XYZ file of C-alpha atoms in Angstrom:
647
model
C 94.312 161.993 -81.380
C 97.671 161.140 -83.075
C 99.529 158.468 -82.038
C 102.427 160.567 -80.074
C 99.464 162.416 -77.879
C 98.265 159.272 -77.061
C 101.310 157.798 -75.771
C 101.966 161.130 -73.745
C 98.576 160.225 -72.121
C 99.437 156.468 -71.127
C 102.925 157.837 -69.746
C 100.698 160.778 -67.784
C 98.463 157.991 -66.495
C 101.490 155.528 -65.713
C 103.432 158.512 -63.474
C 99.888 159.439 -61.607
C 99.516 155.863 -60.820
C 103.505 155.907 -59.586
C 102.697 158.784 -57.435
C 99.706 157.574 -55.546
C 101.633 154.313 -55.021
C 104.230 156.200 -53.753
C 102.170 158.666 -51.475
C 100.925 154.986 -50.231
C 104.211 153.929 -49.733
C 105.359 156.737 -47.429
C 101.979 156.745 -45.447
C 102.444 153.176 -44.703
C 105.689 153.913 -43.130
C 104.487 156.801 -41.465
C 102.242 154.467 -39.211
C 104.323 151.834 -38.948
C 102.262 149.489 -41.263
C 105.340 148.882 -43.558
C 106.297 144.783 -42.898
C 108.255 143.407 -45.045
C 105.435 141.282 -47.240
C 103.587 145.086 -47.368
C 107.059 146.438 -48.610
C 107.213 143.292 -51.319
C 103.694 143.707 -52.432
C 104.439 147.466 -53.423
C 107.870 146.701 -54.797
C 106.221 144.673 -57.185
C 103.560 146.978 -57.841
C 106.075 150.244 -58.530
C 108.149 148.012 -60.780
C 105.343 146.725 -62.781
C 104.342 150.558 -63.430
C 108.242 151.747 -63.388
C 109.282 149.225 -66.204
C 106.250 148.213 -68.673
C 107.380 148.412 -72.287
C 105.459 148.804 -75.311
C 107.223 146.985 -78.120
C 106.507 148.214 -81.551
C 107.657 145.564 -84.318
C 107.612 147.358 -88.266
C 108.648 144.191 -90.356
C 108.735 143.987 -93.730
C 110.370 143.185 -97.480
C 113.211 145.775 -98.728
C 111.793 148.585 -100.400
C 108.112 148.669 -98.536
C 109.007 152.000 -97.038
C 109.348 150.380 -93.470
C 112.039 153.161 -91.831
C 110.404 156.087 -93.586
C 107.011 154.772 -91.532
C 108.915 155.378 -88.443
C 110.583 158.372 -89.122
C 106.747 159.399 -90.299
C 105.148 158.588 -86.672
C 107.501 159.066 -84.142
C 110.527 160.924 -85.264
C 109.112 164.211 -87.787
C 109.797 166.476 -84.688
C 113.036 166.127 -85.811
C 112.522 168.082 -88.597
C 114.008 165.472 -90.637
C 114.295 161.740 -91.277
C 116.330 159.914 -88.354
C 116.261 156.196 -89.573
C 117.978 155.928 -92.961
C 114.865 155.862 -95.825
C 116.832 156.331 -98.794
C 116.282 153.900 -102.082
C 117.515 150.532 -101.712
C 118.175 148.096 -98.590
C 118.954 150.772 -95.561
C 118.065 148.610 -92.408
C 120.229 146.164 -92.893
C 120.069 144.388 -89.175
C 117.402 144.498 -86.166
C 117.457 147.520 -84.376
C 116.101 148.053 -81.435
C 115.150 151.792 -80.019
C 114.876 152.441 -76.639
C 115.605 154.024 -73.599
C 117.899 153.116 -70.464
C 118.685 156.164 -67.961
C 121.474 154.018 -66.754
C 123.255 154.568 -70.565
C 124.311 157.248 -72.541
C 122.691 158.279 -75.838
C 124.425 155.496 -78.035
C 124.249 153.479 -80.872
C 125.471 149.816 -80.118
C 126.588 147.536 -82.543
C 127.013 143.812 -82.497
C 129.422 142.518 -85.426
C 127.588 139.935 -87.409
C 130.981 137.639 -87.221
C 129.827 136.613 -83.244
C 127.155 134.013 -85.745
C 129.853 131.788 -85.617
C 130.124 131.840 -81.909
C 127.895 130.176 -79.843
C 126.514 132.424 -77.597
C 122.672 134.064 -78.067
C 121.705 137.350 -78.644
C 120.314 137.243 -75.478
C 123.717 136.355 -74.042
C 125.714 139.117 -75.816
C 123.276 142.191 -74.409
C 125.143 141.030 -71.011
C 128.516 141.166 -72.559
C 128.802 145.017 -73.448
C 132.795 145.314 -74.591
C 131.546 142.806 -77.747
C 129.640 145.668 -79.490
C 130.813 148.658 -81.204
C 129.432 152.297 -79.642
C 128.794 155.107 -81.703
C 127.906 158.358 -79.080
C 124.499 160.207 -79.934
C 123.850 163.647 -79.575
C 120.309 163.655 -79.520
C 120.196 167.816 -79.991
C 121.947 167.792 -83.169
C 119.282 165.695 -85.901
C 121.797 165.857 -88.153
C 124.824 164.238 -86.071
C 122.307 161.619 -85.196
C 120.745 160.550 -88.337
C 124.802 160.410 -89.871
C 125.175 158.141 -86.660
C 122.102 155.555 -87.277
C 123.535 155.118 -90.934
C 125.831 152.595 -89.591
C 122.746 149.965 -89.574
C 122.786 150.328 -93.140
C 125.959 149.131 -93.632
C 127.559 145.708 -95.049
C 130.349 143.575 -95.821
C 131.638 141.976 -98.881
C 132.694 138.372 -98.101
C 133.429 135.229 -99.965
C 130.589 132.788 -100.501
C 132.220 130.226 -97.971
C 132.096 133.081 -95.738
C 128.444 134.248 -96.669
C 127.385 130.431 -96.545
C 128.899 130.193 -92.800
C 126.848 133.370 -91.475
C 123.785 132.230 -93.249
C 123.480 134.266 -96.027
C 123.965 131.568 -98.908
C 122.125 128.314 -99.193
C 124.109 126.132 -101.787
C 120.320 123.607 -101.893
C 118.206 126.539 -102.511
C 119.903 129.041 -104.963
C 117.145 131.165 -106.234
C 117.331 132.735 -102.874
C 120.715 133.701 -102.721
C 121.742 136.679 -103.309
C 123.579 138.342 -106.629
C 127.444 137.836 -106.582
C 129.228 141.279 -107.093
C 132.157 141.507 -110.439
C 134.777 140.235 -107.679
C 132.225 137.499 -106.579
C 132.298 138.386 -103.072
C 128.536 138.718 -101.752
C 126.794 141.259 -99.814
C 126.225 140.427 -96.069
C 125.197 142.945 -93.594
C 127.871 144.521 -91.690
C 126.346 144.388 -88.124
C 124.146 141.382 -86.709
C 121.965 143.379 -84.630
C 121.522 147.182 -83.330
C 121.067 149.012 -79.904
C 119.794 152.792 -80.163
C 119.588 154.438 -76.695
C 118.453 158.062 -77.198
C 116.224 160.483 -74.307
C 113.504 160.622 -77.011
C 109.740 161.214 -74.867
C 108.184 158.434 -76.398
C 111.006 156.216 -75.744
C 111.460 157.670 -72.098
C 107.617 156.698 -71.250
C 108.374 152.918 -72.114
C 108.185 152.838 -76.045
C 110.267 149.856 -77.808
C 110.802 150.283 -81.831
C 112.107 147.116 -83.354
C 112.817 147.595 -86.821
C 113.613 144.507 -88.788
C 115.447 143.812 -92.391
C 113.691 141.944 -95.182
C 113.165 138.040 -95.222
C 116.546 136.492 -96.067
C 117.899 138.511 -92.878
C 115.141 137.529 -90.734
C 115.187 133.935 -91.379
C 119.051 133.383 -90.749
C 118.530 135.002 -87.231
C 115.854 132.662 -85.361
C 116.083 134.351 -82.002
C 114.399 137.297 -84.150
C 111.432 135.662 -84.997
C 111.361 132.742 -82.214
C 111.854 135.631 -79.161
C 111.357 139.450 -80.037
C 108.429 139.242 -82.791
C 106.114 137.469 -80.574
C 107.100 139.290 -77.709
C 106.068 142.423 -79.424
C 102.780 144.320 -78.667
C 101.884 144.915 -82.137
C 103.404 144.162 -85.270
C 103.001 146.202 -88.074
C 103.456 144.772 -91.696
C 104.287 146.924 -94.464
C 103.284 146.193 -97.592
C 103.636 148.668 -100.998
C 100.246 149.668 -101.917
C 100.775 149.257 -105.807
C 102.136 145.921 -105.701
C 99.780 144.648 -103.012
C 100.898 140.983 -101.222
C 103.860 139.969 -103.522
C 105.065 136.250 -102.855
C 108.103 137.381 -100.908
C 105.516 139.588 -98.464
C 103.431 136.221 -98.454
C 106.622 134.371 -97.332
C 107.125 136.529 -94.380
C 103.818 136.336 -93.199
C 102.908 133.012 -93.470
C 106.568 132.159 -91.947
C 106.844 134.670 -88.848
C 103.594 136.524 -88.447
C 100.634 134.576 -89.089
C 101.552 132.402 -86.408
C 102.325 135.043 -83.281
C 98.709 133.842 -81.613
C 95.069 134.794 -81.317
C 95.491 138.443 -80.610
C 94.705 139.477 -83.813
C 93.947 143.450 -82.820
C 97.870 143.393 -82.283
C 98.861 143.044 -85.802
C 98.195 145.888 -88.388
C 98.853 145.525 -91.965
C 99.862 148.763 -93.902
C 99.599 149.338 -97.823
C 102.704 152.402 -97.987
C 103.062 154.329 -100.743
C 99.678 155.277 -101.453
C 101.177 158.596 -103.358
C 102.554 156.390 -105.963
C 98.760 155.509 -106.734
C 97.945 159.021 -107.245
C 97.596 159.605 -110.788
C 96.923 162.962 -112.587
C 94.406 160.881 -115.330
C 92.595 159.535 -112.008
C 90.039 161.460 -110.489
C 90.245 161.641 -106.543
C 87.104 158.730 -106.068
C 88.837 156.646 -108.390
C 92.008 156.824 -106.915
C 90.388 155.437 -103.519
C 88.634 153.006 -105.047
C 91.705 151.274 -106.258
C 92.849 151.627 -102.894
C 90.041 150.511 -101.470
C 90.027 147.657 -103.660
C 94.026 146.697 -102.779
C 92.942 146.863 -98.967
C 90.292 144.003 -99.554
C 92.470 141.697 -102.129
C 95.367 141.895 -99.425
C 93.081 141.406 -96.732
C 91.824 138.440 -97.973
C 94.723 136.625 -99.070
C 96.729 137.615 -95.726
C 93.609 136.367 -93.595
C 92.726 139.461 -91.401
C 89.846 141.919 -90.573
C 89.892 144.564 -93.614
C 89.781 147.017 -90.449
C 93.409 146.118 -89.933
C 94.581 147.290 -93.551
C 95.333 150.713 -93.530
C 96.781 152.681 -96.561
C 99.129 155.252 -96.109
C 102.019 157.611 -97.378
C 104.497 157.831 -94.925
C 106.599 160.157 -97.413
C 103.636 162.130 -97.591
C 102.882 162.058 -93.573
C 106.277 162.965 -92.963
C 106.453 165.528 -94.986
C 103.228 167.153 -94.284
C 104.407 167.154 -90.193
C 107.789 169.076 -90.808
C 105.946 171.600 -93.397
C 102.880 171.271 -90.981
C 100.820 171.137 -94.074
C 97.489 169.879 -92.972
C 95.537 169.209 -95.862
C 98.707 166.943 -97.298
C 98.696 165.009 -93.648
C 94.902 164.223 -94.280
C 95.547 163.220 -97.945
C 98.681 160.485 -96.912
C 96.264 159.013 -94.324
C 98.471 158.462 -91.995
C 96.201 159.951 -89.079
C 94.218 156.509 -89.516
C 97.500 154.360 -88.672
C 98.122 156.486 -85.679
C 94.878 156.298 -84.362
C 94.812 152.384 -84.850
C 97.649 152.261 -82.689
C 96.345 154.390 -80.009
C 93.115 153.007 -79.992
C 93.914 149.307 -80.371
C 97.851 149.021 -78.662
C 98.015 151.299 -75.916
C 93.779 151.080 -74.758
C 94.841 147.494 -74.567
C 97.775 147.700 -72.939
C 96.350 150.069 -70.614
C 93.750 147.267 -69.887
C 96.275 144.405 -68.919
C 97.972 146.866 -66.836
C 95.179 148.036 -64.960
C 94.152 144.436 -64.467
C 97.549 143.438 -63.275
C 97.947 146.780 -60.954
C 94.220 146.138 -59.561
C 95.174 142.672 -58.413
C 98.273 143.674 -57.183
C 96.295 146.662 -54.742
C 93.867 143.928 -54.054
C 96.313 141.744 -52.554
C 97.834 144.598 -50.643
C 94.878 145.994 -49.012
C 94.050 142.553 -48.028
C 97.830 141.885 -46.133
C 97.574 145.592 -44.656
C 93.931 145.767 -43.683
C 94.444 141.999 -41.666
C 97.444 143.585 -39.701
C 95.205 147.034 -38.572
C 92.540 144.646 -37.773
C 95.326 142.855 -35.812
C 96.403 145.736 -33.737
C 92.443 146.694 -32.914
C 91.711 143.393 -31.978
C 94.473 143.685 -29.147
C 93.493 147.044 -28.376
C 89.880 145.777 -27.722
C 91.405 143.087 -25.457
C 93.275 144.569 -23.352
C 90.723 147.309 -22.479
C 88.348 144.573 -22.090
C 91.217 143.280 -19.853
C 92.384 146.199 -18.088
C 87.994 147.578 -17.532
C 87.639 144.105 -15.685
C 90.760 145.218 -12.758
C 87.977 148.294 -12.226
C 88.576 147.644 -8.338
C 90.636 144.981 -7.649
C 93.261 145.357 -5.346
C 96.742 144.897 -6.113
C 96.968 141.014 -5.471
C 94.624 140.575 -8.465
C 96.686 142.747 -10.480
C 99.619 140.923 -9.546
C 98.190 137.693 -10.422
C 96.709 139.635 -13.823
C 100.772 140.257 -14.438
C 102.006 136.590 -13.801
C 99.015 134.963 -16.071
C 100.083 137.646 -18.709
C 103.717 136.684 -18.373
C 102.668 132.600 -18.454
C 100.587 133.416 -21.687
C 103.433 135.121 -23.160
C 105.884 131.617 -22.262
C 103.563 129.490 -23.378
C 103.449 131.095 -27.143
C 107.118 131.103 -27.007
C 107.219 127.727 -26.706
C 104.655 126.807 -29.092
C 107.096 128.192 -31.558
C 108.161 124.384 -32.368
C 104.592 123.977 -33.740
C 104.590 126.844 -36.016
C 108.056 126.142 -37.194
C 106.996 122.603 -37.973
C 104.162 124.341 -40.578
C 107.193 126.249 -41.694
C 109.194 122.784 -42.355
C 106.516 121.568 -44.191
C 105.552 124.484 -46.206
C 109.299 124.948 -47.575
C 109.522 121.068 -48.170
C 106.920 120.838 -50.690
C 108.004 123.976 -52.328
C 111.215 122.759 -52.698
C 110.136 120.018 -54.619
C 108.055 122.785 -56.503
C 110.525 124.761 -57.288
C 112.570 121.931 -58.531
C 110.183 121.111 -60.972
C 110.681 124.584 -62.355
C 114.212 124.325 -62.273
C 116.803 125.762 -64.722
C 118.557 121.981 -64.877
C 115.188 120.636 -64.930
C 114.211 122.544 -68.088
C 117.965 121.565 -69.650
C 117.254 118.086 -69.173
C 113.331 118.284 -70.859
C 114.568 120.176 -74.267
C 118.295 118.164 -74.055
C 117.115 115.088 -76.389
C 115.138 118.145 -79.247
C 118.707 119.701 -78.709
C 120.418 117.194 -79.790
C 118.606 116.245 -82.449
C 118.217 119.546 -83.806
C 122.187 119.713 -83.817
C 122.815 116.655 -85.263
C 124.452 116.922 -88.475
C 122.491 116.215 -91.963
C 118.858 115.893 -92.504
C 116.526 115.916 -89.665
C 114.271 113.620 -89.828
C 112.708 112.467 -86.382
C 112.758 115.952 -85.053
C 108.759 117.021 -85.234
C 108.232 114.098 -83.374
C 110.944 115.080 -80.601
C 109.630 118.450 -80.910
C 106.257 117.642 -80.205
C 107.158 115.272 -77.271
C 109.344 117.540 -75.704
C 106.456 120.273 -75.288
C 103.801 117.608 -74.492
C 106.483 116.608 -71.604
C 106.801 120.704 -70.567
C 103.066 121.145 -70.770
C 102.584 118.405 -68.134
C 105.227 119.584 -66.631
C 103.573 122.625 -65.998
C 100.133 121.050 -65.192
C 102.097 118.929 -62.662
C 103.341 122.293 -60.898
C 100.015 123.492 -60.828
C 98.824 120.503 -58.886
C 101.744 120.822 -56.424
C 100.949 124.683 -55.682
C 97.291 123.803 -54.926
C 98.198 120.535 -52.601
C 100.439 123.578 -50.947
C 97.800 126.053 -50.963
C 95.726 123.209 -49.175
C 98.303 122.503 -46.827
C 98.578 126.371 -45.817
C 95.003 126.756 -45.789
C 94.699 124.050 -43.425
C 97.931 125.265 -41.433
C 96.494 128.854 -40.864
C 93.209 127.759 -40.094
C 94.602 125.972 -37.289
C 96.724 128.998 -35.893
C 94.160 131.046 -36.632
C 91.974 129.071 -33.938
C 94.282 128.645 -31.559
C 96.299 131.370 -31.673
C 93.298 134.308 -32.663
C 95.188 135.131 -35.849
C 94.003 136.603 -38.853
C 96.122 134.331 -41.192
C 94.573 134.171 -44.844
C 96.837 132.178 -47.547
C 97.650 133.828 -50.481
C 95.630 133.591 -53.982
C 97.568 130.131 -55.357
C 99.895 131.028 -58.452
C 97.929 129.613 -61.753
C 100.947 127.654 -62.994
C 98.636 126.381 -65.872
C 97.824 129.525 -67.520
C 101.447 129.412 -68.617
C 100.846 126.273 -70.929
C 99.721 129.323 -73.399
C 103.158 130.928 -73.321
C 104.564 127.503 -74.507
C 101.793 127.300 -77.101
C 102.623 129.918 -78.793
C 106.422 129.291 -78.675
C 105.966 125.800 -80.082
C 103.968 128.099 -82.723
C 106.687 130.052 -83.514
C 109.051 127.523 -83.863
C 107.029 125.050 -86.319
C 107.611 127.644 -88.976
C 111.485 125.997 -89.000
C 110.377 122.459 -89.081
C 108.371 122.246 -92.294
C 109.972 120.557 -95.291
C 110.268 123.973 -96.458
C 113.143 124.224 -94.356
C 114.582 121.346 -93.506
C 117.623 122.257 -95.886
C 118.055 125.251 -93.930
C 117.560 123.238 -90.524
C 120.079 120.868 -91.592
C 123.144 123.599 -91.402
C 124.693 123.005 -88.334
C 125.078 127.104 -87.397
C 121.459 127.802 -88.068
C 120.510 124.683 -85.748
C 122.797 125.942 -83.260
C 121.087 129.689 -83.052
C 117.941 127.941 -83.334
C 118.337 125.600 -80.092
C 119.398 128.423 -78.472
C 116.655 130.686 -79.466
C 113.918 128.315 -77.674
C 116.475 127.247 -74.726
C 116.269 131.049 -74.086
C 112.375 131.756 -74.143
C 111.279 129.150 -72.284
C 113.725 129.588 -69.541
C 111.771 132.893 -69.661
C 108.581 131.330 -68.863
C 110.302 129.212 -66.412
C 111.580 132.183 -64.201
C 108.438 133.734 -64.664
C 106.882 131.147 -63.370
C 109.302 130.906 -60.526
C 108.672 134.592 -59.610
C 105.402 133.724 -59.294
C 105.765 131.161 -56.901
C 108.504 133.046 -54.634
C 105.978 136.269 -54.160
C 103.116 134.053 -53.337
C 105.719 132.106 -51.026
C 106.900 135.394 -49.289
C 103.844 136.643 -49.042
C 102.638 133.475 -46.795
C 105.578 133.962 -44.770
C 105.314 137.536 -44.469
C 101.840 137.330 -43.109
C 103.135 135.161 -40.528
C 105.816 136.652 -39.104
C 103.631 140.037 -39.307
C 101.238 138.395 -36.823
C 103.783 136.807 -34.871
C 105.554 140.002 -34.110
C 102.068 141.919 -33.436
C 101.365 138.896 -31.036
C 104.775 139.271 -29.009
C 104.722 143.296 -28.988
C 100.803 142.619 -27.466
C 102.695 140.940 -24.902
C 105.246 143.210 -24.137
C 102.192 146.004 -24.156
C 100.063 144.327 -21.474
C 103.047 143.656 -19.474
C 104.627 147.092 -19.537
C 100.170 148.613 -19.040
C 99.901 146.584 -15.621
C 103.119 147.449 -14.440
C 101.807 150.851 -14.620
C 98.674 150.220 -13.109
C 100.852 148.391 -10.240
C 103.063 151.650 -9.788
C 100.316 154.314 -9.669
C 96.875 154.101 -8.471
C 95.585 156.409 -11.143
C 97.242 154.626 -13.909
C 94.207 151.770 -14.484
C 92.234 155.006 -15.469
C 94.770 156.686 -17.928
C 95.853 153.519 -19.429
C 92.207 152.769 -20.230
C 92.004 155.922 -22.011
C 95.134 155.917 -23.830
C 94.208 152.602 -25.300
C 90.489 153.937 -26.454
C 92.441 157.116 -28.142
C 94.611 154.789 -30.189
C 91.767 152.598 -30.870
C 89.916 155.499 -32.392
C 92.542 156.644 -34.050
C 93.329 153.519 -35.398
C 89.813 152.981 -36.350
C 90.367 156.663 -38.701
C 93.184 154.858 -39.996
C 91.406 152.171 -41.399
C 89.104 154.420 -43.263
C 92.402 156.499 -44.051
C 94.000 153.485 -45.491
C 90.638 152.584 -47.639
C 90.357 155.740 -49.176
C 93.883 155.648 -50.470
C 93.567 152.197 -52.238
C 90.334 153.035 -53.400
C 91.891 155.885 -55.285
C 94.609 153.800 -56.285
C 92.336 151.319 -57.528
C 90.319 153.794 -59.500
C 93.747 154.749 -61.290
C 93.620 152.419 -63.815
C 89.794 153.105 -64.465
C 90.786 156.394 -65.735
C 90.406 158.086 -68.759
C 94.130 158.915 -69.551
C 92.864 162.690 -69.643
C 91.774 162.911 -66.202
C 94.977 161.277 -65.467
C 97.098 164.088 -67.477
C 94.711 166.572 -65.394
C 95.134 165.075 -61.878
């Protein structure tokens, strides 16, 4: 199974999964089961399903054949090659392919003068008048590969100029580049690239990032501090004659080897496998060599010889559009395909289906508390209403007024659970203060200013590594705060639960410590930028500036996350309550309004008796109703993605 099939499989399984939830959703409503902490509970869920993203990172040198290995796997339905593969530099600046119903097919492009400003990348997606917008017409392949040119294109600027975008380094001249007769130097035109196009991988939640060669990824920090180790895999191309070249080595050891522990997510790729085949080499000798680059690279790069794959992606591409079979087997690049199928998407189906399951979980556990709610008042008042079997109407009447006194006396106890409210939101606020946008400012503002202080900086490791010791028990400390809260609302529904006969049950605690990994591997990231290595580059005042910016805006990521977190299992609490509270006060109302009945007509005891054992059997069927549908929706994610395409 190519790589394309697969993904159509995930996306099958993804819209299944979005259907049941929302055949849930209206069945809910239909009985009058949708509260608001029900309602928040499947929000969640449909947006975790409605916007997952696959991110795709191809990074390499120039030359490695990096845009022809996309054109190769996703885009040779086109008949033609999309991304510009022609000799020489052609992806000049990160660009990003993806798909937002809410845009137009475009091509956005963000002038690389906005370097000098201060603003992150991050900031200028939110400002769209600052980029440039080239209209794609995604029926016409050849109107929209002549429109994705433009990432290919530069700028010839003095060297002051060059030097103040981050392009020439006056202390380490080797790696500057060549000035041109006029001495102006080559910079790319555009700093980074937005393609928005209907294409059906795209559409089902694929995200393409294709990067430019070291020099361009190392001036740009947000690149490899934010998007790189976001990605889901990472693909590294290397040229299969030349093998791991020192520039190649540079990359890796500076922005891939240290993305984290999932090693399955990174693939290494030996391209150009056709330039190996040699008319005075027989067939077995030509994989041998092969064979024999896939170990030597795999061994100096550190990874699983499983995870170097040789390819053609000429070849591949070729052999699609001509659908020449036995040249597709020959440029290998089935074998890529299938490692992303098999490794990416089965485990990206996995954390999904985790996520999804525990979401379900915690839905059938709100829902199936308030149906166990409404029978336990059903059972009641029969029990109440079989015991007025022939009493006269004084006893009814004083059955009424004790009703009625009940009823005032939970009213008024309304202080008491408002005082569990007080407390609850008092401890969260100091929780949520802790986790606070000007809390975070004030942690990183001393490694901020130090990494924008002019010159060489020296003391910064040190305020580096105190700064994310500080964050990590910052994080530890949150952790501590949420389970004194979950103790507190344990406690607190306990109580009610005894006095009032509810079925409170807190919420599963957010693990605020599991996101001491996310800063782990940021602080990862970033270490590649404090090594003497590149402390003259770390002592330019612009490429401090991007860089302090770059980590300000991932961990105020993890922050919000985190914050998320602790607001759903917040409303959640809150929203079990006030479920119960109103069930409790509409019981009232419903014993009231049954004896007045019984008061007004002798026959009523009788039929109200019998209406209440006909909606406690039918809400007994919906019980089993509601169990059958989240058990199917649980199984969802269990599914082979073929039985989901055939469902």
């Amino acid at each position: 199974m190519n790589f394309i099939q697969a993904f159509d499989q995930h996306g099958a399984w993804r819209k299944q999964f979005a259907l049941r939830l929302k055949l849930l959703s209206e069945w809910l409503a239909d009985h009058e089961l949708m509260e608001p902490g029900i309602r928040e509970r499947l929000d969640q869920l449909h947006a975790q399903i409605k916007n997952d993203k696959i991110t795709v990172a191809f990074v390499a040198e120039f030359s490695r054949g990096k845009s022809e290995l996309i054109n190769a796997v996703f885009f040779a339905g086109y008949g033609r090659r999309i991304m510009p593969a022609s000799a020489g530099r052609t992806t000049m600046c990160p660009t990003e392919l993806a798909y937002d119903a809410e845009l137009p097919p475009c091509l956005r492009l963000l002038p690389i003068e906005t370097r000098l400003q201060p603003q992150s990348l991050l900031d200028w997606r939110n400002a769209p008048a600052k980029w440039e917008r080239v209209d794609l017409d995604v029926n016409d392949p050849k109107q929209l590969a002549k429109a994705i040119q433009k990432v290919s294109e530069v700028r010839h600027v003095p060297v002051d100029e060059a030097r103040a975008l981050g392009f020439w380094h006056d202390e380490v001249p080797e790696d500057n580049p060549l000035p041109g007769p006029d001495g102006l130097i080559e910079v790319p035109r555009w700093r980074h690239a937005l393609i928005n196009m209907a294409h059906p991988l795209l559409k089902q939640g694929l995200v393409i990032l294709d990067t430019p060669g070291l020099n361009a990824i190392g001036a740009e920090p947000e690149l490899t501090v934010s998007l790189l180790p976001q990605a889901h895999a990472v693909v590294f191309i290397l040229a299969a004659d030349t093998g791991v070249t020192k520039s190649d080595l540079g990359i890796w050891r500076q922005h891939l080897a240290t993305l984290g522990d999932g090693q399955a997510s990174r693939l290494v790729v030996l391209n150009k496998i056709d330039t190996m085949w040699d008319a005075l080499s027989s067939p077995e000798q030509v994989q041998l060599q092969i064979a024999a680059q896939r170990a030597d690279s795999a061994e100096i790069l550190g990874v699983p010889q499983s995870q170097v794959l040789a390819v053609s992606a000429q070849k591949g591409l070729l052999a699609k559009v001509n659908r020449d079979d036995e040249l597709l087997k020959a440029s290998q690049l089935l074998d890529l395909e299938r490692a992303l199928s098999e490794g990416l998407l089965g485990q990206r189906r996995r954390i999904l289906g985790s996520a999804v399951a525990a979401g379900v979980e915690a839905l059938r556990g709100e829902a199936g508390r308030m149906v166990h709610s409404r029978l336990r008042d059903l059972v009641e008042q029969i029990q109440e209403l079989d015991g007025l079997r022939g009493k006269n109407a004084g006893v009814i009447k004083q059955m009424r007024l004790r009703i009625e006194q009940e009823q005032a006396d939970f009213d008024a106890s309304g202080a008491k659970i408002q005082a569990v409210r007080s407390v609850h939101l008092r401890l969260l606020k100091d929780l949520f203060a802790l986790l606070s946008p000007s809390h975070l400012k004030a942690e990183v503002s001393t490694l901020a200013r130090q990494l924008k202080s002019p010159g060489i900086k020296l003391g910064v490791r040190r305020a580096y590594d105190s700064t994310f010791n500080r964050l990590r028990d910052d994080l530890t400390h949150a952790d501590e705060m949420a389970g004194e809260i979950q103790s507190m609302l344990e406690g607190s529904f306990k109580n009610l639960n005894a006095e009032y006969g509810f079925s409170l049950q807190a919420p599963s605690s957010p693990q605020l410590a599991l996101y001491r990994k996310d800063l782990d591997l940021i602080e990862k990231s970033h270490l590649q930028y404090l090594s003497l290595g590149n402390a003259l580059r770390l002592a330019q005042p612009e490429f401090a500036e991007r860089l302090a910016r770059a980590l300000m805006s991932r961990l105020r990521v993890v922050y919000e996350t985190a914050v998320n977190e602790v607001e759903l299992w917040n409303k959640s609490a809150a929203a079990q309550l006030d479920a119960q509270l109103r069930e409790r006060r509409r019981n009232f109302t419903r014993r009231i309004e049954a004896v007045s009945r019984i008061q007004q007509a002798a026959s009523g005891l009788d039929e109200r008796i019998r209406e209440l054992q006909t909606q406690q059997a039918a809400l007994n069927q919906l019980e089993i109703k509601f169990e059958e549908l989240t058990a199917h929706l649980l199984a969802a994610p269990a599914e082979e993605p073929a039985e989901a395409l055939a469902a």
